[in-house]
Amino acid sequence: MLKLQPALEDLGQPWNWSADRWVAGSSWIEPFQHPVLEHHLVTDGTTTFMTVRERLRGCSAPTAVERVDTATYRRRVKEAQSWPLDFTTVECERGQATFSTGVWGTAPLYLASTGDALHGSWDLMDLRRHLHAEALDDTAVSRLLTYWRRYSRQTLWRDVLMLTERARFSRGGLAMAYPEPAAHSRARELRKDADPVAALGALLADAIGQRIFDPTASAVELSGGLDSANVAASLAEAHPGLVTCCAMMIGGTEGAQQRRRRVEMIENADFRRDVQVAGLAFPPLNPLGARGVGQPVHPDEEPFGKATTAMLGAVTARGVRVAWTGIGGDEMLALREWERETPLDQDHMQFPEWVTAPTIDALLTHENQLAPATPITEVTLMAFACRWPLYLRAGVWPISPWRPLT
């Protein structure tokens, strides 16, 4: 949601809006501009906070700049950090900047420092000066190569941190504070008169209805999976004939199953149009991809980055600015620890044969640096961090209405 470059000496200065960003001296903080987002600044004359957030139906737009007393300022900060949709806030005072984010994980915020200046962006490629081989983090690289990814502030580079959900990052000493673990409820027995299908439909309709968006400028990713199918059905019911559906089509027997499912769903829902992109036309590591033409590429965006960008290009050419998605059915329907007949332990972990014992020991040793339990599954949040920058580069805001329901 933010790109920024504040200098330590400017943090206590007055901040003003200029063109597309807030500025103070040589420092700047730029919110992502999109019709479904809003931003504002509040100051008590000593401390200033800025927030960018998703617009909530029924709430009037905030004042662009609000100058208040200290008590009102504290109340505004609390209100901003309890916003029910996605948000990112930054609070500036003399010698310190503090960042915080909500639970949704739509746009990651990567942070790095150089001397007395802080650099941050939702697009890791904006921090390329910090992304060199000598700065690679051994543990993070080992996790990448062994497919044992973990949700934490750690990135592939030692000098770059990612602000995780509900976390707070302070420029004073480059410290990041994790939140308390999120509480999760256990499944319960249904009442005899319960209608879970109707309840799910009502929950999805409410989650969609909270948003302020133009359905004619919206697309839903209809991949053929269960979670996106429910989102698509709810959108088509709420806005018949207005929402575009789209998909990256795969090949093989799985592709045949995908096509059959999508045909059945499209026949039973009222969409504006269907936009398809053949995934096999954009294979990973192909000569025309980012690597092949010498462009920088984030390893997390592979192997589907090129195909995803092509799909986004196809829908934006038709005026789409919002993409509705699922949450990843495998993650949403995965067994919980107490539902497994045999709990998973270290003996169940499988590593490639070429991984050495010291590397495995290092991976196990660094398990204590992970983010605490999250409201949304960690794998889903990691997937969002990989995918959503591709959408933002295309000017598309992604929304998964499942997020508050999981």
Short mmCIF file of C-alpha atoms in Angstrom, two decimals:
data_model
loop_
_atom_site.label_atom_id
_atom_site.label_comp_id
_atom_site.label_asym_id
_atom_site.label_seq_id
_atom_site.Cartn_x
_atom_site.Cartn_y
_atom_site.Cartn_z
CA MET A 1 0.00 0.00 0.00
CA LEU A 2 2.99 2.31 0.50
CA LYS A 3 6.24 3.32 -1.12
CA LEU A 4 8.45 5.54 1.00
CA GLN A 5 11.83 7.08 1.64
CA PRO A 6 11.87 9.06 4.90
CA ALA A 7 15.07 10.48 6.36
CA LEU A 8 15.60 10.42 10.12
CA GLU A 9 16.10 14.20 10.27
CA ASP A 10 12.69 14.89 8.64
CA LEU A 11 10.48 12.63 10.76
CA GLY A 12 9.50 15.35 13.24
CA GLN A 13 8.82 17.96 10.54
CA PRO A 14 5.34 18.93 9.24
CA TRP A 15 4.09 16.65 6.46
CA ASN A 16 2.15 18.03 3.50
CA TRP A 17 0.46 16.51 0.46
CA SER A 18 2.18 17.18 -2.87
CA ALA A 19 0.97 15.67 -6.17
CA ASP A 20 0.75 11.94 -5.28
CA ARG A 21 2.54 11.72 -1.92
CA TRP A 22 3.15 13.19 1.51
CA VAL A 23 6.43 15.11 1.80
CA ALA A 24 8.56 16.58 4.59
CA GLY A 25 11.91 18.04 3.61
CA SER A 26 13.56 15.51 1.29
CA SER A 27 11.40 12.67 2.66
CA TRP A 28 8.30 11.22 1.02
CA ILE A 29 5.61 8.60 1.61
CA GLU A 30 3.48 7.57 -1.38
CA PRO A 31 0.19 5.66 -0.96
CA PHE A 32 -1.01 3.33 -3.69
CA GLN A 33 -3.65 5.20 -5.69
CA HIS A 34 -6.81 3.23 -6.49
CA PRO A 35 -10.59 3.89 -6.48
CA VAL A 36 -11.21 1.30 -3.72
CA LEU A 37 -8.65 2.93 -1.40
CA GLU A 38 -8.56 6.12 0.64
CA HIS A 39 -5.82 7.88 2.56
CA HIS A 40 -5.55 10.64 5.12
CA LEU A 41 -3.18 12.35 7.56
CA VAL A 42 -3.77 13.30 11.20
CA THR A 43 -1.41 15.40 13.34
CA ASP A 44 -1.40 16.99 16.78
CA GLY A 45 1.48 19.28 15.78
CA THR A 46 4.14 17.04 17.31
CA THR A 47 3.36 13.56 16.01
CA THR A 48 1.80 12.67 12.65
CA PHE A 49 0.25 9.50 11.35
CA MET A 50 -0.77 8.63 7.80
CA THR A 51 -2.96 5.73 6.75
CA VAL A 52 -4.01 4.15 3.48
CA ARG A 53 -6.90 1.70 3.67
CA GLU A 54 -9.67 -0.04 1.78
CA ARG A 55 -12.91 1.94 1.64
CA LEU A 56 -15.76 0.60 3.77
CA ARG A 57 -19.36 0.91 2.66
CA GLY A 58 -21.38 3.14 4.97
CA CYS A 59 -18.35 5.15 6.12
CA SER A 60 -17.83 8.65 4.78
CA ALA A 61 -14.46 9.55 3.31
CA PRO A 62 -12.02 10.94 5.90
CA THR A 63 -10.70 14.48 5.87
CA ALA A 64 -7.51 14.59 3.80
CA VAL A 65 -5.60 16.44 6.54
CA GLU A 66 -6.86 16.66 10.11
CA ARG A 67 -5.18 18.81 12.78
CA VAL A 68 -6.36 17.82 16.25
CA ASP A 69 -5.44 17.92 19.93
CA THR A 70 -3.41 15.10 21.48
CA ALA A 71 -6.38 13.22 22.97
CA THR A 72 -8.22 13.23 19.65
CA TYR A 73 -5.01 12.20 17.90
CA ARG A 74 -4.64 9.10 20.13
CA ARG A 75 -8.26 8.20 19.42
CA ARG A 76 -7.75 8.56 15.67
CA VAL A 77 -4.69 6.28 15.79
CA LYS A 78 -6.66 3.61 17.65
CA GLU A 79 -9.52 3.87 15.17
CA ALA A 80 -7.15 3.58 12.20
CA GLN A 81 -5.46 0.48 13.59
CA SER A 82 -8.78 -1.26 14.25
CA TRP A 83 -10.12 -0.68 10.72
CA PRO A 84 -12.04 -3.84 9.64
CA LEU A 85 -10.63 -3.94 6.11
CA ASP A 86 -7.01 -3.82 4.99
CA PHE A 87 -4.79 -0.90 6.00
CA THR A 88 -1.23 0.26 6.53
CA THR A 89 -0.32 3.12 8.85
CA VAL A 90 2.88 5.05 9.47
CA GLU A 91 3.40 7.26 12.52
CA CYS A 92 6.21 9.83 12.46
CA GLU A 93 7.76 11.68 15.36
CA ARG A 94 11.19 13.13 15.97
CA GLY A 95 13.78 10.42 15.34
CA GLN A 96 11.34 7.57 14.77
CA ALA A 97 8.85 6.15 12.27
CA THR A 98 6.52 3.30 13.23
CA PHE A 99 4.63 1.20 10.69
CA SER A 100 1.72 -1.15 11.34
CA THR A 101 -0.57 -3.25 9.21
CA GLY A 102 -3.79 -5.22 9.47
CA VAL A 103 -4.54 -8.92 9.05
CA TRP A 104 -5.40 -8.99 5.35
CA GLY A 105 -1.95 -9.10 3.78
CA THR A 106 -2.97 -7.54 0.45
CA ALA A 107 0.16 -5.49 -0.20
CA PRO A 108 3.43 -6.48 1.49
CA LEU A 109 5.71 -3.78 2.85
CA TYR A 110 9.43 -4.43 2.46
CA LEU A 111 11.76 -2.23 4.49
CA ALA A 112 15.50 -1.54 4.40
CA SER A 113 17.72 1.23 5.75
CA THR A 114 20.75 3.07 4.45
CA GLY A 115 22.42 5.30 7.00
CA ASP A 116 19.75 7.67 8.29
CA ALA A 117 17.29 6.93 5.47
CA LEU A 118 14.63 4.24 5.37
CA HIS A 119 13.48 2.69 2.10
CA GLY A 120 10.21 0.83 1.77
CA SER A 121 7.87 -0.47 -0.91
CA TRP A 122 5.19 -3.04 -1.68
CA ASP A 123 7.37 -3.93 -4.69
CA LEU A 124 10.62 -5.62 -3.67
CA MET A 125 12.20 -4.64 -6.97
CA ASP A 126 12.20 -1.01 -5.78
CA LEU A 127 14.84 -2.05 -3.21
CA ARG A 128 17.24 -3.53 -5.77
CA ARG A 129 20.23 -1.70 -4.30
CA HIS A 130 19.86 -3.97 -1.25
CA LEU A 131 19.38 -7.17 -3.27
CA HIS A 132 22.85 -8.50 -4.01
CA ALA A 133 24.43 -11.92 -3.63
CA GLU A 134 26.62 -10.96 -0.68
CA ALA A 135 23.51 -10.01 1.33
CA LEU A 136 21.64 -13.30 0.84
CA ASP A 137 20.38 -14.89 4.03
CA ASP A 138 21.51 -18.52 4.31
CA THR A 139 18.44 -19.72 6.21
CA ALA A 140 15.95 -18.01 3.90
CA VAL A 141 17.70 -19.34 0.79
CA SER A 142 17.73 -22.84 2.29
CA ARG A 143 13.99 -22.58 2.90
CA LEU A 144 13.45 -21.50 -0.70
CA LEU A 145 15.49 -24.37 -2.14
CA THR A 146 13.93 -27.02 0.11
CA TYR A 147 10.33 -25.81 -0.40
CA TRP A 148 10.04 -25.33 3.35
CA ARG A 149 8.87 -21.72 3.36
CA ARG A 150 7.95 -20.01 6.61
CA TYR A 151 5.98 -16.85 7.33
CA SER A 152 8.21 -14.32 9.07
CA ARG A 153 9.76 -10.88 8.74
CA GLN A 154 12.79 -12.54 7.15
CA THR A 155 13.34 -12.26 3.39
CA LEU A 156 15.97 -13.72 1.09
CA TRP A 157 18.20 -10.74 1.91
CA ARG A 158 19.53 -9.95 5.38
CA ASP A 159 19.10 -6.19 5.00
CA VAL A 160 15.45 -6.32 3.92
CA LEU A 161 12.55 -7.08 6.27
CA MET A 162 8.88 -7.70 5.47
CA LEU A 163 6.20 -6.20 7.70
CA THR A 164 4.02 -9.19 8.61
CA GLU A 165 0.31 -9.06 9.47
CA ARG A 166 -0.56 -7.04 12.61
CA ALA A 167 3.17 -6.37 13.13
CA ARG A 168 4.72 -3.03 14.08
CA PHE A 169 8.03 -1.85 12.66
CA SER A 170 9.99 0.97 14.29
CA ARG A 171 12.75 2.86 12.48
CA GLY A 172 14.42 3.51 15.81
CA GLY A 173 16.86 0.61 15.77
CA LEU A 174 15.17 -1.29 12.90
CA ALA A 175 13.14 -3.35 15.36
CA MET A 176 9.99 -5.26 14.42
CA ALA A 177 7.50 -6.41 17.06
CA TYR A 178 5.31 -9.40 16.33
CA PRO A 179 1.71 -9.43 17.65
CA GLU A 180 0.20 -11.94 20.02
CA PRO A 181 -0.78 -15.26 18.38
CA ALA A 182 -4.24 -15.15 16.81
CA ALA A 183 -6.92 -17.27 18.48
CA HIS A 184 -8.57 -19.94 16.34
CA SER A 185 -11.87 -21.70 17.02
CA ARG A 186 -12.40 -25.43 16.75
CA ALA A 187 -15.08 -27.01 14.59
CA ARG A 188 -18.32 -27.71 16.44
CA GLU A 189 -21.29 -29.99 15.89
CA LEU A 190 -24.01 -28.45 13.72
CA ARG A 191 -27.43 -27.86 15.16
CA LYS A 192 -30.14 -30.00 13.62
CA ASP A 193 -31.81 -26.96 12.05
CA ALA A 194 -28.53 -25.45 10.77
CA ASP A 195 -28.17 -24.58 7.07
CA PRO A 196 -24.40 -24.20 6.50
CA VAL A 197 -24.81 -23.52 2.77
CA ALA A 198 -27.14 -20.60 3.40
CA ALA A 199 -24.91 -19.34 6.20
CA LEU A 200 -21.84 -19.40 3.96
CA GLY A 201 -23.74 -17.58 1.23
CA ALA A 202 -24.83 -14.90 3.68
CA LEU A 203 -21.28 -14.47 5.02
CA LEU A 204 -19.83 -14.10 1.52
CA ALA A 205 -22.57 -11.69 0.49
CA ASP A 206 -21.86 -9.57 3.56
CA ALA A 207 -18.09 -9.62 2.94
CA ILE A 208 -18.62 -8.50 -0.66
CA GLY A 209 -21.22 -5.92 0.37
CA GLN A 210 -18.76 -4.19 2.71
CA ARG A 211 -16.72 -3.08 -0.29
CA ILE A 212 -17.13 0.03 -2.39
CA PHE A 213 -16.33 -1.02 -5.97
CA ASP A 214 -17.58 -0.79 -9.55
CA PRO A 215 -18.79 -4.26 -10.65
CA THR A 216 -18.32 -3.36 -14.33
CA ALA A 217 -14.62 -2.74 -13.59
CA SER A 218 -14.26 -5.98 -11.63
CA ALA A 219 -13.15 -9.49 -12.54
CA VAL A 220 -13.27 -12.71 -10.55
CA GLU A 221 -10.62 -15.40 -10.97
CA LEU A 222 -12.65 -18.47 -11.88
CA SER A 223 -9.90 -21.07 -11.75
CA GLY A 224 -12.18 -24.08 -11.40
CA GLY A 225 -11.44 -24.52 -7.72
CA LEU A 226 -14.03 -24.60 -4.95
CA ASP A 227 -13.10 -21.40 -3.12
CA SER A 228 -13.03 -19.11 -6.18
CA ALA A 229 -16.24 -20.75 -7.47
CA ASN A 230 -18.10 -19.66 -4.34
CA VAL A 231 -16.76 -16.12 -4.65
CA ALA A 232 -17.74 -16.04 -8.33
CA ALA A 233 -21.24 -17.32 -7.61
CA SER A 234 -21.78 -14.70 -4.91
CA LEU A 235 -20.56 -11.87 -7.16
CA ALA A 236 -22.71 -13.03 -10.09
CA GLU A 237 -25.74 -13.20 -7.81
CA ALA A 238 -25.10 -9.73 -6.38
CA HIS A 239 -24.25 -8.12 -9.74
CA PRO A 240 -25.74 -10.22 -12.57
CA GLY A 241 -24.23 -9.63 -15.99
CA LEU A 242 -21.71 -7.05 -14.76
CA VAL A 243 -18.64 -8.92 -13.47
CA THR A 244 -16.00 -10.42 -15.78
CA CYS A 245 -14.62 -13.88 -15.03
CA CYS A 246 -11.07 -14.84 -15.95
CA ALA A 247 -8.57 -17.66 -15.60
CA MET A 248 -5.08 -18.82 -16.39
CA MET A 249 -5.76 -22.10 -18.17
CA ILE A 250 -3.53 -25.09 -17.47
CA GLY A 251 -2.80 -28.14 -19.64
CA GLY A 252 -2.97 -31.91 -19.42
CA THR A 253 -5.71 -33.91 -17.73
CA GLU A 254 -5.95 -31.26 -15.01
CA GLY A 255 -6.63 -28.68 -17.71
CA ALA A 256 -9.47 -30.78 -19.11
CA GLN A 257 -11.01 -30.95 -15.65
CA GLN A 258 -10.54 -27.19 -15.24
CA ARG A 259 -12.30 -26.47 -18.53
CA ARG A 260 -15.23 -28.76 -17.68
CA ARG A 261 -15.72 -27.17 -14.28
CA ARG A 262 -15.54 -23.63 -15.64
CA VAL A 263 -18.07 -24.37 -18.40
CA GLU A 264 -20.53 -25.72 -15.85
CA MET A 265 -20.07 -22.72 -13.56
CA ILE A 266 -20.35 -20.15 -16.34
CA GLU A 267 -23.54 -21.82 -17.61
CA ASN A 268 -25.08 -21.47 -14.16
CA ALA A 269 -24.02 -17.90 -13.41
CA ASP A 270 -24.49 -14.59 -15.18
CA PHE A 271 -21.08 -13.09 -16.01
CA ARG A 272 -20.32 -10.21 -18.34
CA ARG A 273 -17.60 -12.05 -20.25
CA ASP A 274 -14.95 -14.74 -19.86
CA VAL A 275 -11.26 -13.93 -20.37
CA GLN A 276 -8.77 -16.79 -20.66
CA VAL A 277 -4.98 -16.90 -20.95
CA ALA A 278 -3.15 -20.12 -21.80
CA GLY A 279 -0.63 -20.76 -19.03
CA LEU A 280 1.45 -23.07 -21.25
CA ALA A 281 2.16 -20.13 -23.56
CA PHE A 282 4.22 -18.57 -20.74
CA PRO A 283 6.37 -21.36 -19.28
CA PRO A 284 8.78 -20.59 -16.42
CA LEU A 285 12.37 -19.76 -17.39
CA ASN A 286 11.34 -19.21 -21.02
CA PRO A 287 13.69 -17.10 -23.21
CA LEU A 288 11.17 -14.24 -23.40
CA GLY A 289 10.60 -14.11 -19.65
CA ALA A 290 12.12 -11.60 -17.27
CA ARG A 291 15.24 -13.68 -16.70
CA GLY A 292 15.71 -14.31 -20.40
CA VAL A 293 15.67 -10.62 -21.31
CA GLY A 294 17.80 -9.56 -18.35
CA GLN A 295 15.11 -7.92 -16.22
CA PRO A 296 15.14 -8.22 -12.42
CA VAL A 297 12.74 -10.81 -11.07
CA HIS A 298 11.67 -11.75 -7.56
CA PRO A 299 12.11 -15.55 -7.13
CA ASP A 300 8.79 -15.68 -5.27
CA GLU A 301 6.94 -14.51 -8.39
CA GLU A 302 8.03 -17.51 -10.41
CA PRO A 303 7.01 -19.78 -12.04
CA PHE A 304 3.66 -18.15 -12.95
CA GLY A 305 4.63 -14.49 -13.00
CA LYS A 306 4.63 -14.07 -16.77
CA ALA A 307 1.32 -15.90 -17.23
CA THR A 308 -0.30 -13.94 -14.40
CA THR A 309 0.91 -10.66 -15.89
CA ALA A 310 -0.54 -11.69 -19.26
CA MET A 311 -3.92 -12.46 -17.66
CA LEU A 312 -3.91 -9.11 -15.88
CA GLY A 313 -3.07 -7.36 -19.13
CA ALA A 314 -6.01 -9.06 -20.82
CA VAL A 315 -8.53 -7.94 -18.19
CA THR A 316 -7.16 -4.41 -17.71
CA ALA A 317 -7.49 -3.92 -21.47
CA ARG A 318 -11.21 -4.41 -20.83
CA GLY A 319 -11.32 -1.82 -18.05
CA VAL A 320 -10.88 -4.08 -15.02
CA ARG A 321 -9.41 -2.43 -11.89
CA VAL A 322 -10.43 -4.93 -9.17
CA ALA A 323 -9.73 -8.68 -9.10
CA TRP A 324 -11.73 -10.93 -6.77
CA THR A 325 -10.02 -14.17 -5.85
CA GLY A 326 -10.19 -17.27 -3.72
CA ILE A 327 -7.81 -17.91 -0.86
CA GLY A 328 -6.18 -21.16 -1.97
CA GLY A 329 -8.38 -24.20 -1.47
CA ASP A 330 -5.57 -26.46 -0.30
CA GLU A 331 -4.76 -24.08 2.52
CA MET A 332 -8.36 -23.31 3.41
CA LEU A 333 -9.32 -26.99 3.63
CA ALA A 334 -6.09 -28.35 5.10
CA LEU A 335 -6.35 -30.51 8.20
CA ARG A 336 -5.61 -28.84 11.50
CA GLU A 337 -3.17 -30.44 13.91
CA TRP A 338 -5.92 -31.81 16.17
CA GLU A 339 -7.70 -33.32 13.14
CA ARG A 340 -4.76 -35.48 12.08
CA GLU A 341 -4.73 -39.13 13.05
CA THR A 342 -0.94 -38.94 13.31
CA PRO A 343 0.51 -35.54 14.29
CA LEU A 344 3.28 -34.27 12.04
CA ASP A 345 6.74 -34.05 13.55
CA GLN A 346 10.30 -33.64 12.29
CA ASP A 347 10.38 -37.28 11.15
CA HIS A 348 7.73 -36.44 8.53
CA MET A 349 9.82 -33.66 6.97
CA GLN A 350 11.33 -34.65 3.65
CA PHE A 351 14.25 -32.78 2.13
CA PRO A 352 15.98 -33.23 -1.24
CA GLU A 353 18.87 -35.69 -1.11
CA TRP A 354 21.41 -32.97 -1.84
CA VAL A 355 20.52 -31.00 1.31
CA THR A 356 23.27 -31.42 3.89
CA ALA A 357 22.79 -32.20 7.58
CA PRO A 358 24.15 -28.77 8.69
CA THR A 359 21.58 -27.06 6.46
CA ILE A 360 18.75 -29.08 7.98
CA ASP A 361 20.03 -28.29 11.47
CA ALA A 362 20.11 -24.59 10.59
CA LEU A 363 16.52 -24.72 9.33
CA LEU A 364 15.31 -26.37 12.52
CA THR A 365 17.32 -24.02 14.72
CA HIS A 366 15.76 -20.89 13.22
CA GLU A 367 12.17 -22.02 13.81
CA ASN A 368 12.03 -19.64 16.79
CA GLN A 369 12.16 -16.53 14.57
CA LEU A 370 8.79 -17.10 12.90
CA ALA A 371 5.69 -14.94 13.05
CA PRO A 372 3.08 -16.13 15.58
CA ALA A 373 -0.18 -17.83 14.60
CA THR A 374 -2.11 -15.69 12.10
CA PRO A 375 -5.89 -15.27 11.59
CA ILE A 376 -5.38 -16.32 7.95
CA THR A 377 -3.23 -19.36 7.21
CA GLU A 378 0.47 -18.55 6.89
CA VAL A 379 0.75 -20.29 3.51
CA THR A 380 -2.02 -18.09 2.14
CA LEU A 381 -0.33 -14.92 3.40
CA MET A 382 2.93 -16.01 1.77
CA ALA A 383 1.07 -16.65 -1.48
CA PHE A 384 -0.50 -13.19 -1.30
CA ALA A 385 2.94 -11.60 -0.81
CA CYS A 386 4.16 -13.45 -3.92
CA ARG A 387 1.19 -12.66 -6.16
CA TRP A 388 -0.27 -9.31 -5.22
CA PRO A 389 2.65 -7.08 -6.30
CA LEU A 390 2.03 -8.38 -9.83
CA TYR A 391 -1.54 -7.09 -9.57
CA LEU A 392 -0.56 -3.73 -8.15
CA ARG A 393 1.95 -3.18 -10.96
CA ALA A 394 -0.95 -3.68 -13.37
CA GLY A 395 -3.07 -1.14 -11.47
CA VAL A 396 -5.40 -3.87 -10.17
CA TRP A 397 -6.44 -4.19 -6.52
CA PRO A 398 -6.94 -7.84 -5.44
CA ILE A 399 -9.65 -8.78 -2.96
CA SER A 400 -10.33 -12.14 -1.33
CA PRO A 401 -13.61 -11.99 0.62
CA TRP A 402 -12.65 -15.28 2.29
CA ARG A 403 -10.01 -13.58 4.39
CA PRO A 404 -12.18 -12.49 7.33
CA LEU A 405 -14.10 -15.78 7.21
CA THR A 406 -11.16 -18.18 7.66
#
